[in-house]
mmCIF file of C-alpha atoms in Angstrom:
data_model
loop_
_atom_site.group_PDB
_atom_site.id
_atom_site.type_symbol
_atom_site.label_atom_id
_atom_site.label_comp_id
_atom_site.label_asym_id
_atom_site.label_seq_id
_atom_site.Cartn_x
_atom_site.Cartn_y
_atom_site.Cartn_z
ATOM 1 C CA MET A 5 177.259 76.460 -151.183
ATOM 2 C CA GLN A 6 179.029 76.063 -154.534
ATOM 3 C CA ALA A 7 175.645 76.239 -156.333
ATOM 4 C CA ILE A 8 174.784 79.422 -154.425
ATOM 5 C CA ARG A 9 178.066 81.056 -155.454
ATOM 6 C CA HIS A 10 177.451 80.005 -159.070
ATOM 7 C CA TRP A 11 173.979 81.592 -159.083
ATOM 8 C CA MET A 12 175.233 84.810 -157.499
ATOM 9 C CA ALA A 13 178.082 85.042 -159.972
ATOM 10 C CA ALA A 14 175.681 84.545 -162.865
ATOM 11 C CA THR A 15 173.204 87.162 -161.614
ATOM 12 C CA LEU A 16 175.780 89.795 -160.738
ATOM 13 C CA GLY A 17 177.757 88.894 -163.848
ATOM 14 C CA THR A 18 174.763 89.806 -165.989
ATOM 15 C CA LEU A 19 174.642 93.195 -164.303
ATOM 16 C CA VAL A 20 178.359 93.680 -164.868
ATOM 17 C CA VAL A 21 177.932 92.948 -168.570
ATOM 18 C CA LEU A 22 174.971 95.308 -168.754
ATOM 19 C CA ALA A 23 176.963 97.982 -166.948
ATOM 20 C CA ALA A 24 180.101 97.537 -169.056
ATOM 21 C CA PRO A 25 179.918 101.015 -170.704
ATOM 22 C CA ALA A 26 180.572 102.494 -167.269
ATOM 23 C CA ALA A 27 184.103 101.152 -167.435
ATOM 24 C CA ILE A 28 184.840 103.288 -170.505
ATOM 25 C CA ALA A 29 184.445 106.629 -168.788
ATOM 26 C CA GLN A 30 184.819 107.770 -165.225
ATOM 27 C CA ALA A 31 181.787 106.756 -163.201
ATOM 28 C CA PRO A 32 179.551 109.716 -162.361
ATOM 29 C CA ALA A 33 179.200 110.524 -158.695
ATOM 30 C CA ALA A 34 175.422 111.012 -158.764
ATOM 31 C CA THR A 35 173.282 108.237 -157.386
ATOM 32 C CA VAL A 36 170.110 106.853 -158.938
ATOM 33 C CA LYS A 37 167.354 107.504 -156.424
ATOM 34 C CA VAL A 38 164.660 104.868 -156.020
ATOM 35 C CA GLY A 39 161.633 105.512 -153.827
ATOM 36 C CA VAL A 40 160.467 102.935 -151.304
ATOM 37 C CA ILE A 41 157.160 103.218 -149.480
ATOM 38 C CA GLY A 42 155.434 100.827 -147.115
ATOM 39 C CA PRO A 43 154.269 100.241 -143.538
ATOM 40 C CA PHE A 44 157.554 100.061 -141.646
ATOM 41 C CA THR A 45 155.920 100.882 -138.320
ATOM 42 C CA GLY A 46 152.380 100.235 -137.111
ATOM 43 C CA PRO A 47 150.090 97.219 -137.387
ATOM 44 C CA SER A 48 151.118 96.273 -140.949
ATOM 45 C CA SER A 49 154.865 96.407 -140.318
ATOM 46 C CA ASP A 50 155.039 92.612 -140.067
ATOM 47 C CA PHE A 51 155.063 92.484 -143.868
ATOM 48 C CA GLY A 52 156.327 96.013 -144.537
ATOM 49 C CA ILE A 53 159.675 95.372 -142.841
ATOM 50 C CA PRO A 54 160.531 92.187 -144.804
ATOM 51 C CA LEU A 55 159.499 94.015 -147.993
ATOM 52 C CA ARG A 56 162.065 96.731 -147.250
ATOM 53 C CA GLN A 57 164.679 94.153 -146.270
ATOM 54 C CA GLY A 58 164.291 92.317 -149.572
ATOM 55 C CA ILE A 59 164.707 95.596 -151.468
ATOM 56 C CA GLU A 60 167.782 96.504 -149.401
ATOM 57 C CA LEU A 61 169.396 93.130 -150.110
ATOM 58 C CA ALA A 62 168.890 93.529 -153.854
ATOM 59 C CA VAL A 63 170.307 97.079 -153.827
ATOM 60 C CA ALA A 64 173.395 95.918 -151.927
ATOM 61 C CA GLU A 65 174.034 93.231 -154.554
ATOM 62 C CA ILE A 66 173.370 95.565 -157.475
ATOM 63 C CA ASN A 67 175.660 98.276 -156.109
ATOM 64 C CA THR A 68 178.399 95.680 -155.569
ATOM 65 C CA ALA A 69 178.155 94.949 -159.303
ATOM 66 C CA GLY A 70 178.466 98.635 -160.241
ATOM 67 C CA GLY A 71 174.937 99.966 -159.957
ATOM 68 C CA TYR A 72 173.504 101.620 -163.041
ATOM 69 C CA LEU A 73 176.381 102.485 -165.389
ATOM 70 C CA GLY A 74 178.606 103.123 -162.399
ATOM 71 C CA ARG A 75 175.997 105.044 -160.449
ATOM 72 C CA PRO A 76 174.919 103.370 -157.197
ATOM 73 C CA LEU A 77 171.254 103.002 -156.377
ATOM 74 C CA GLU A 78 170.108 105.100 -153.415
ATOM 75 C CA LEU A 79 166.891 104.267 -151.588
ATOM 76 C CA VAL A 80 164.608 107.119 -150.521
ATOM 77 C CA VAL A 81 162.446 105.434 -147.881
ATOM 78 C CA HIS A 82 159.077 106.645 -146.587
ATOM 79 C CA ASP A 83 156.941 104.970 -143.933
ATOM 80 C CA ASP A 84 153.214 105.062 -144.746
ATOM 81 C CA LYS A 85 152.362 103.389 -141.383
ATOM 82 C CA GLY A 86 149.560 101.509 -143.132
ATOM 83 C CA ASP A 87 147.541 104.741 -143.164
ATOM 84 C CA PRO A 88 146.066 106.134 -146.424
ATOM 85 C CA ASP A 89 146.549 109.806 -145.514
ATOM 86 C CA THR A 90 150.142 109.244 -144.411
ATOM 87 C CA GLY A 91 150.782 107.287 -147.603
ATOM 88 C CA LEU A 92 149.359 110.070 -149.740
ATOM 89 C CA LYS A 93 151.584 112.675 -148.106
ATOM 90 C CA ALA A 94 154.650 110.438 -148.456
ATOM 91 C CA SER A 95 153.864 109.788 -152.125
ATOM 92 C CA GLN A 96 153.571 113.521 -152.795
ATOM 93 C CA GLU A 97 156.986 114.008 -151.188
ATOM 94 C CA LEU A 98 158.523 111.202 -153.247
ATOM 95 C CA ALA A 99 157.247 112.808 -156.440
ATOM 96 C CA LYS A 100 159.335 115.874 -155.563
ATOM 97 C CA GLN A 101 162.497 114.045 -154.497
ATOM 98 C CA GLY A 102 163.930 113.088 -157.876
ATOM 99 C CA VAL A 103 163.334 109.334 -157.711
ATOM 100 C CA VAL A 104 163.286 107.472 -161.035
ATOM 101 C CA ALA A 105 160.574 105.081 -159.795
ATOM 102 C CA THR A 106 159.006 103.931 -156.544
ATOM 103 C CA ILE A 107 158.724 100.393 -155.184
ATOM 104 C CA GLY A 108 156.064 99.900 -152.605
ATOM 105 C CA PHE A 109 152.734 99.589 -150.865
ATOM 106 C CA CYS A 110 151.503 96.669 -148.824
ATOM 107 C CA ASN A 111 147.969 97.845 -148.043
ATOM 108 C CA THR A 112 145.486 98.150 -150.891
ATOM 109 C CA GLY A 113 143.552 100.994 -149.256
ATOM 110 C CA VAL A 114 146.766 102.971 -148.757
ATOM 111 C CA ALA A 115 147.879 102.394 -152.337
ATOM 112 C CA VAL A 116 144.514 103.323 -153.854
ATOM 113 C CA LYS A 117 144.613 106.781 -152.302
ATOM 114 C CA SER A 118 148.071 107.474 -153.769
ATOM 115 C CA LEU A 119 147.781 106.105 -157.310
ATOM 116 C CA GLU A 120 146.897 109.463 -158.839
ATOM 117 C CA VAL A 121 150.119 110.959 -157.487
ATOM 118 C CA TYR A 122 152.232 108.517 -159.485
ATOM 119 C CA GLN A 123 150.040 108.585 -162.578
ATOM 120 C CA ASN A 124 149.870 112.389 -162.743
ATOM 121 C CA ALA A 125 153.593 112.777 -162.048
ATOM 122 C CA GLN A 126 154.405 110.131 -164.690
ATOM 123 C CA LEU A 127 156.424 108.359 -162.002
ATOM 124 C CA PRO A 128 156.467 104.551 -162.355
ATOM 125 C CA LEU A 129 155.257 102.645 -159.316
ATOM 126 C CA ILE A 130 156.071 98.944 -158.884
ATOM 127 C CA VAL A 131 153.822 97.261 -156.323
ATOM 128 C CA PRO A 132 155.564 94.178 -154.881
ATOM 129 C CA CYS A 133 153.242 93.516 -151.971
ATOM 130 C CA SER A 134 149.663 94.814 -152.190
ATOM 131 C CA THR A 135 147.363 92.419 -154.043
ATOM 132 C CA GLY A 136 144.082 94.325 -154.384
ATOM 133 C CA THR A 137 142.804 93.763 -157.909
ATOM 134 C CA PRO A 138 141.832 97.425 -158.593
ATOM 135 C CA LEU A 139 145.408 98.747 -158.356
ATOM 136 C CA THR A 140 146.471 97.833 -161.885
ATOM 137 C CA ALA A 141 142.977 98.280 -163.297
ATOM 138 C CA LYS A 142 142.400 101.959 -162.503
ATOM 139 C CA TYR A 143 144.062 103.331 -165.651
ATOM 140 C CA PRO A 144 144.074 102.069 -169.265
ATOM 141 C CA PRO A 145 147.078 99.717 -169.455
ATOM 142 C CA ALA A 146 148.894 101.559 -172.250
ATOM 143 C CA GLN A 147 148.818 104.827 -170.264
ATOM 144 C CA SER A 148 149.281 103.340 -166.792
ATOM 145 C CA TYR A 149 152.394 103.990 -164.702
ATOM 146 C CA ILE A 150 151.276 101.381 -162.130
ATOM 147 C CA PHE A 151 153.115 98.037 -162.333
ATOM 148 C CA ARG A 152 152.915 95.059 -159.998
ATOM 149 C CA ASN A 153 154.845 91.848 -159.256
ATOM 150 C CA SER A 154 152.597 90.492 -156.505
ATOM 151 C CA ALA A 155 149.704 88.126 -157.210
ATOM 152 C CA ARG A 156 146.518 90.174 -157.557
ATOM 153 C CA ASP A 157 143.504 88.864 -155.710
ATOM 154 C CA SER A 158 141.603 88.153 -158.922
ATOM 155 C CA ILE A 159 144.016 85.250 -159.536
ATOM 156 C CA GLN A 160 144.472 84.242 -155.872
ATOM 157 C CA ALA A 161 140.735 83.841 -155.229
ATOM 158 C CA PRO A 162 140.025 81.464 -158.176
ATOM 159 C CA PHE A 163 143.159 79.499 -157.315
ATOM 160 C CA VAL A 164 141.972 78.913 -153.748
ATOM 161 C CA VAL A 165 138.353 78.267 -154.806
ATOM 162 C CA GLU A 166 139.571 75.644 -157.284
ATOM 163 C CA ASP A 167 141.338 73.887 -154.425
ATOM 164 C CA LEU A 168 138.222 74.063 -152.247
ATOM 165 C CA VAL A 169 136.117 72.451 -154.942
ATOM 166 C CA LYS A 170 138.722 69.721 -155.401
ATOM 167 C CA ARG A 171 138.559 68.999 -151.665
ATOM 168 C CA GLY A 172 134.739 69.074 -151.596
ATOM 169 C CA TRP A 173 134.536 72.221 -149.443
ATOM 170 C CA THR A 174 131.823 74.025 -151.353
ATOM 171 C CA LYS A 175 129.747 75.534 -148.532
ATOM 172 C CA VAL A 176 131.837 78.642 -148.082
ATOM 173 C CA ALA A 177 131.532 81.295 -145.366
ATOM 174 C CA ILE A 178 133.388 84.499 -146.266
ATOM 175 C CA PHE A 179 134.799 86.739 -143.528
ATOM 176 C CA ALA A 180 136.111 89.992 -145.047
ATOM 177 C CA ASP A 181 137.171 93.214 -143.370
ATOM 178 C CA THR A 182 135.703 96.578 -144.391
ATOM 179 C CA THR A 183 138.950 98.027 -145.833
ATOM 180 C CA GLY A 184 139.588 98.434 -149.541
ATOM 181 C CA TYR A 185 141.482 95.148 -149.413
ATOM 182 C CA GLY A 186 138.567 93.285 -147.855
ATOM 183 C CA GLU A 187 136.054 94.887 -150.215
ATOM 184 C CA ALA A 188 138.002 93.922 -153.342
ATOM 185 C CA GLY A 189 138.807 90.463 -151.974
ATOM 186 C CA LEU A 190 135.152 89.737 -151.149
ATOM 187 C CA LYS A 191 134.164 90.545 -154.724
ATOM 188 C CA ASP A 192 136.944 88.357 -156.138
ATOM 189 C CA VAL A 193 135.913 85.388 -153.985
ATOM 190 C CA GLN A 194 132.234 85.801 -154.885
ATOM 191 C CA ASP A 195 133.131 86.033 -158.586
ATOM 192 C CA ALA A 196 135.319 82.911 -158.321
ATOM 193 C CA LEU A 197 132.497 81.008 -156.626
ATOM 194 C CA ALA A 198 129.983 82.193 -159.221
ATOM 195 C CA ALA A 199 132.257 80.897 -161.994
ATOM 196 C CA ARG A 200 131.805 77.470 -160.372
ATOM 197 C CA LYS A 201 128.034 78.017 -160.047
ATOM 198 C CA LEU A 202 128.426 78.393 -156.282
ATOM 199 C CA GLN A 203 127.661 81.143 -153.807
ATOM 200 C CA ALA A 204 128.685 81.780 -150.230
ATOM 201 C CA VAL A 205 126.336 80.356 -147.601
ATOM 202 C CA HIS A 206 127.286 83.181 -145.227
ATOM 203 C CA VAL A 207 129.117 86.543 -145.444
ATOM 204 C CA THR A 208 130.448 88.554 -142.506
ATOM 205 C CA ARG A 209 132.009 92.015 -142.759
ATOM 206 C CA PHE A 210 133.974 93.423 -139.856
ATOM 207 C CA PRO A 211 136.148 96.463 -139.065
ATOM 208 C CA LEU A 212 139.845 96.307 -138.302
ATOM 209 C CA GLY A 213 140.483 95.926 -134.596
ATOM 210 C CA VAL A 214 137.600 93.555 -133.897
ATOM 211 C CA THR A 215 138.476 91.140 -131.088
ATOM 212 C CA ASP A 216 135.539 88.733 -130.992
ATOM 213 C CA LEU A 217 133.735 87.172 -133.959
ATOM 214 C CA ARG A 218 132.239 84.146 -132.222
ATOM 215 C CA LYS A 219 128.665 85.307 -132.786
ATOM 216 C CA GLU A 220 129.298 85.697 -136.525
ATOM 217 C CA LEU A 221 131.117 82.349 -136.641
ATOM 218 C CA GLN A 222 128.159 80.660 -134.957
ATOM 219 C CA ALA A 223 125.886 82.160 -137.621
ATOM 220 C CA ALA A 224 128.158 80.755 -140.331
ATOM 221 C CA ARG A 225 128.061 77.370 -138.606
ATOM 222 C CA GLU A 226 124.281 77.422 -138.505
ATOM 223 C CA ALA A 227 124.226 78.294 -142.219
ATOM 224 C CA GLY A 228 125.977 74.986 -142.893
ATOM 225 C CA ALA A 229 129.421 76.292 -143.857
ATOM 226 C CA ASN A 230 132.157 73.660 -144.140
ATOM 227 C CA VAL A 231 135.044 76.092 -144.795
ATOM 228 C CA ILE A 232 135.898 79.678 -143.823
ATOM 229 C CA PHE A 233 137.455 81.962 -146.453
ATOM 230 C CA SER A 234 138.976 84.964 -144.634
ATOM 231 C CA TYR A 235 140.071 88.226 -146.262
ATOM 232 C CA THR A 236 141.964 90.549 -143.935
ATOM 233 C CA VAL A 237 145.628 91.400 -143.380
ATOM 234 C CA GLY A 238 146.034 91.749 -139.617
ATOM 235 C CA PRO A 239 145.332 89.995 -136.316
ATOM 236 C CA GLU A 240 141.671 89.634 -137.277
ATOM 237 C CA ASN A 241 142.632 86.406 -139.100
ATOM 238 C CA ALA A 242 143.733 85.046 -135.728
ATOM 239 C CA VAL A 243 140.496 86.277 -134.117
ATOM 240 C CA ILE A 244 138.615 84.107 -136.611
ATOM 241 C CA ALA A 245 140.798 81.052 -135.946
ATOM 242 C CA ASN A 246 140.632 81.419 -132.160
ATOM 243 C CA GLY A 247 136.884 81.999 -132.249
ATOM 244 C CA ARG A 248 136.416 78.864 -134.311
ATOM 245 C CA LYS A 249 138.506 76.929 -131.768
ATOM 246 C CA ASP A 250 136.487 78.343 -128.841
ATOM 247 C CA LEU A 251 133.290 77.140 -130.489
ATOM 248 C CA GLY A 252 134.763 73.693 -131.070
ATOM 249 C CA TRP A 253 133.984 74.129 -134.752
ATOM 250 C CA LYS A 254 136.452 72.003 -136.690
ATOM 251 C CA VAL A 255 136.273 73.466 -140.163
ATOM 252 C CA PRO A 256 139.281 74.580 -142.229
ATOM 253 C CA GLN A 257 140.296 78.210 -142.661
ATOM 254 C CA VAL A 258 141.603 79.270 -146.069
ATOM 255 C CA GLY A 259 142.465 82.552 -147.709
ATOM 256 C CA ALA A 260 144.926 84.700 -149.572
ATOM 257 C CA TRP A 261 148.546 85.215 -148.589
ATOM 258 C CA PRO A 262 147.970 87.103 -145.257
ATOM 259 C CA LEU A 263 147.342 83.718 -143.642
ATOM 260 C CA SER A 264 151.134 83.304 -143.874
ATOM 261 C CA PHE A 265 151.759 86.408 -141.705
ATOM 262 C CA PRO A 266 153.039 86.298 -138.094
ATOM 263 C CA PHE A 267 149.878 88.100 -136.960
ATOM 264 C CA PHE A 268 147.959 84.942 -137.872
ATOM 265 C CA ILE A 269 150.452 82.180 -137.122
ATOM 266 C CA ASP A 270 151.682 83.606 -133.807
ATOM 267 C CA GLY A 271 148.293 84.997 -132.799
ATOM 268 C CA ALA A 272 146.322 81.816 -133.419
ATOM 269 C CA LYS A 273 149.049 79.308 -132.487
ATOM 270 C CA ASP A 274 147.639 75.762 -132.729
ATOM 271 C CA ALA A 275 144.337 77.123 -134.089
ATOM 272 C CA ALA A 276 146.273 78.255 -137.173
ATOM 273 C CA ASP A 277 147.612 74.785 -137.930
ATOM 274 C CA GLY A 278 146.343 73.410 -141.219
ATOM 275 C CA ALA A 279 145.214 76.762 -142.647
ATOM 276 C CA LEU A 280 145.685 76.998 -146.413
ATOM 277 C CA MET A 281 146.619 80.013 -148.506
ATOM 278 C CA ALA A 282 147.875 81.060 -151.954
ATOM 279 C CA GLN A 283 151.641 81.653 -152.132
ATOM 280 C CA THR A 284 154.159 82.740 -154.759
ATOM 281 C CA PHE A 285 157.195 81.889 -152.616
ATOM 282 C CA ILE A 286 157.793 79.459 -149.761
ATOM 283 C CA ALA A 287 161.026 79.842 -147.833
ATOM 284 C CA GLU A 288 162.564 76.500 -148.695
ATOM 285 C CA PRO A 289 165.833 76.177 -150.687
ATOM 286 C CA SER A 290 164.177 74.320 -153.543
ATOM 287 C CA ASN A 291 166.692 75.563 -156.132
ATOM 288 C CA GLU A 292 169.952 77.494 -156.134
ATOM 289 C CA ARG A 293 168.301 80.889 -156.724
ATOM 290 C CA ARG A 294 166.138 80.530 -153.648
ATOM 291 C CA ALA A 295 168.930 78.983 -151.606
ATOM 292 C CA ALA A 296 171.165 81.969 -152.430
ATOM 293 C CA PHE A 297 168.428 84.433 -151.552
ATOM 294 C CA LEU A 298 167.689 82.776 -148.204
ATOM 295 C CA THR A 299 171.374 82.544 -147.309
ATOM 296 C CA ASN A 300 172.155 86.137 -148.275
ATOM 297 C CA PHE A 301 169.073 87.485 -146.527
ATOM 298 C CA LYS A 302 170.101 85.815 -143.277
ATOM 299 C CA ARG A 303 173.682 87.032 -143.681
ATOM 300 C CA LYS A 304 172.593 90.639 -144.251
ATOM 301 C CA HIS A 305 169.695 90.951 -141.844
ATOM 302 C CA GLY A 306 170.505 88.243 -139.311
ATOM 303 C CA GLU A 307 166.907 87.572 -138.385
ATOM 304 C CA ARG A 308 163.883 85.494 -139.278
ATOM 305 C CA MET A 309 162.208 86.417 -142.555
ATOM 306 C CA ALA A 310 158.822 87.361 -141.086
ATOM 307 C CA VAL A 311 156.888 87.231 -144.378
ATOM 308 C CA PRO A 312 159.019 85.508 -147.024
ATOM 309 C CA MET A 313 156.709 86.423 -149.923
ATOM 310 C CA ALA A 314 157.041 90.143 -149.160
ATOM 311 C CA ALA A 315 160.837 89.924 -148.973
ATOM 312 C CA ALA A 316 161.162 87.846 -152.147
ATOM 313 C CA GLN A 317 158.805 90.023 -154.184
ATOM 314 C CA GLY A 318 160.521 93.216 -153.002
ATOM 315 C CA TYR A 319 163.851 91.696 -153.996
ATOM 316 C CA ASP A 320 162.608 90.717 -157.460
ATOM 317 C CA ALA A 321 160.934 94.111 -158.002
ATOM 318 C CA THR A 322 164.274 95.853 -157.424
ATOM 319 C CA TYR A 323 166.043 93.661 -159.955
ATOM 320 C CA LEU A 324 163.247 94.118 -162.503
ATOM 321 C CA LEU A 325 163.577 97.885 -162.185
ATOM 322 C CA THR A 326 167.355 97.656 -162.577
ATOM 323 C CA TYR A 327 167.084 95.442 -165.641
ATOM 324 C CA ALA A 328 164.675 97.981 -167.097
ATOM 325 C CA LEU A 329 167.049 100.884 -166.388
ATOM 326 C CA PHE A 330 169.793 99.151 -168.352
ATOM 327 C CA GLY A 331 167.534 99.419 -171.378
ATOM 328 C CA ILE A 332 167.981 103.203 -171.176
ATOM 329 C CA ARG A 333 171.438 103.670 -172.629
ATOM 330 C CA ASP A 334 171.566 107.464 -172.678
ATOM 331 C CA GLY A 335 171.114 107.856 -168.923
ATOM 332 C CA LYS A 336 167.985 110.024 -169.259
ATOM 333 C CA LEU A 337 165.868 108.425 -166.578
ATOM 334 C CA ASP A 338 162.661 110.426 -166.823
ATOM 335 C CA GLY A 339 159.299 108.836 -166.049
ATOM 336 C CA PRO A 340 158.145 108.036 -169.591
ATOM 337 C CA ALA A 341 161.541 106.512 -170.413
ATOM 338 C CA VAL A 342 161.475 104.293 -167.320
ATOM 339 C CA LYS A 343 157.857 103.283 -168.049
ATOM 340 C CA ASN A 344 158.804 102.306 -171.597
ATOM 341 C CA ALA A 345 161.832 100.400 -170.332
ATOM 342 C CA LEU A 346 159.746 98.424 -167.827
ATOM 343 C CA GLU A 347 157.349 97.495 -170.624
ATOM 344 C CA ASN A 348 160.228 96.308 -172.803
ATOM 345 C CA ILE A 349 162.755 94.544 -170.560
ATOM 346 C CA LYS A 350 165.018 92.803 -173.051
ATOM 347 C CA ARG A 351 166.815 90.275 -170.885
ATOM 348 C CA VAL A 352 165.265 87.409 -168.962
ATOM 349 C CA TYR A 353 165.620 87.908 -165.217
ATOM 350 C CA TYR A 354 165.930 84.620 -163.373
ATOM 351 C CA GLY A 355 164.320 85.748 -160.154
ATOM 352 C CA VAL A 356 163.502 84.224 -156.794
ATOM 353 C CA VAL A 357 159.727 84.118 -157.250
ATOM 354 C CA ALA A 358 159.628 83.520 -160.990
ATOM 355 C CA THR A 359 161.542 83.575 -164.250
ATOM 356 C CA TYR A 360 160.627 86.934 -165.751
ATOM 357 C CA GLU A 361 160.490 87.073 -169.541
ATOM 358 C CA ARG A 362 158.643 90.231 -170.643
ATOM 359 C CA PRO A 363 156.998 90.554 -167.207
ATOM 360 C CA PHE A 364 155.340 93.813 -168.271
ATOM 361 C CA THR A 365 154.014 95.066 -171.586
ATOM 362 C CA PRO A 366 152.027 98.156 -172.607
ATOM 363 C CA GLU A 367 148.915 95.956 -172.376
ATOM 364 C CA ASP A 368 149.694 94.108 -169.131
ATOM 365 C CA LYS A 369 151.111 95.608 -165.941
ATOM 366 C CA ASP A 370 150.902 92.446 -163.778
ATOM 367 C CA ALA A 371 153.988 90.216 -163.751
ATOM 368 C CA ILE A 372 152.469 87.285 -161.832
ATOM 369 C CA THR A 373 150.084 84.794 -163.419
ATOM 370 C CA GLN A 374 148.072 82.028 -161.756
ATOM 371 C CA ASN A 375 150.422 79.231 -162.826
ATOM 372 C CA MET A 376 153.080 80.755 -160.530
ATOM 373 C CA LEU A 377 150.966 80.148 -157.412
ATOM 374 C CA VAL A 378 151.268 77.222 -155.031
ATOM 375 C CA MET A 379 149.111 76.277 -152.081
ATOM 376 C CA GLY A 380 150.816 76.876 -148.750
ATOM 377 C CA LYS A 381 149.869 75.332 -145.425
ATOM 378 C CA VAL A 382 150.546 76.282 -141.813
ATOM 379 C CA HIS A 383 152.370 73.408 -140.147
ATOM 380 C CA ASN A 384 153.954 73.653 -136.698
ATOM 381 C CA GLY A 385 154.172 77.442 -136.857
ATOM 382 C CA ALA A 386 155.695 77.671 -140.350
ATOM 383 C CA ILE A 387 154.552 77.704 -143.965
ATOM 384 C CA THR A 388 155.219 74.660 -146.102
ATOM 385 C CA PHE A 389 153.784 73.183 -149.299
ATOM 386 C CA ALA A 390 150.250 71.823 -149.019
ATOM 387 C CA TYR A 391 150.955 69.279 -151.746
ATOM 388 C CA PRO A 392 154.158 67.237 -152.284
ATOM 389 C CA GLU A 393 153.784 67.713 -156.034
ATOM 390 C CA ASP A 394 153.983 71.484 -155.575
ATOM 391 C CA ALA A 395 157.293 71.060 -153.778
ATOM 392 C CA LYS A 396 158.593 69.095 -156.762
ATOM 393 C CA ARG A 397 157.164 71.615 -159.267
ATOM 394 C CA ASN A 398 158.808 74.396 -157.287
ATOM 395 C CA LEU A 399 162.214 73.101 -158.334
ATOM 396 C CA ILE A 400 161.506 74.817 -161.643
ATOM 397 C CA VAL A 401 160.753 78.531 -161.351
ATOM 398 C CA GLN A 402 157.631 79.298 -163.358
ATOM 399 C CA ARG A 403 157.330 81.677 -166.300
ATOM 400 C CA LYS A 404 154.446 83.991 -167.061
ATOM 401 C CA LYS A 405 151.515 82.602 -169.022
#
């Protein structure tokens, strides 16, 4: 507990030092509005809600330390329901509501439809959840207002493929949904396999809402697959695991971070056990930063952290934005100024997921690099480290490479 208090004092103390000019004059009454958008109801709310909770925790801490030059942060929250059209409408509203930046999006397909709103409005968007590779590739980096602190699929896929090769699982069957997320993820997995001079022995595409994939799984079995690589965000991951169990087909299931979601773990139960996935954050108090975050999250929200990665990345995104705002000393928080500040964060932020030193630049809008990933594993209904050495390495929060 003493270590947790020390970390909190250091983090909030940095904000107090940064905010010191506010003590010279009377603090202005106006708030600093920050947009938040994500799926807070609907089928994707299992990771949208913890995203919002992580952001809310960070804002509570930041406001306790004085906010931005005495001005508290105020969240302007919109629910995109995991629907592209709803997300587009909400983004258009946010662009009119005087927010200095927006933190959000969990679903790649929802985000893709809204990117132009942020780019055309010159309104910075920080994506702490969605991992689809195209999001930060749509616009030339120097002109782009789209930032991200989640691990894009083009680094998750090679990371997982590398592990498969190490384990000797090279006959890969890919099961990808037909959303923008599944489309981009399929390409990233195929590219990662090709880099190893491999190709999938079977590929299945399926729509969201499918409830039975046993026929497709049998086809993958007959093709000689010895591992299933799934790319979808909802209960369809559990459909794959349960179908594999029904067939008595004992091959491993691997994938990107959605295999850590309740939809998979609770939906597949014992069929989920042993599944492997890329992770940036595992909810174990491996150092004082993470211990403080886990303790404070439970104190504030009083419930299980449904998707720890979403909560941790939302939390870090909020602090990164705040650190950037403190680089704007004249208080003129227009879009180009905030974009420039994000690209030139002066102070190191010792975050929960990573240690952020120049997380963004004009040439690079992705804060997470492959060295920050660890392999997670489902074990008895929870996510833990797949390798003991990763648990030891996790004592030291990684920096961008």
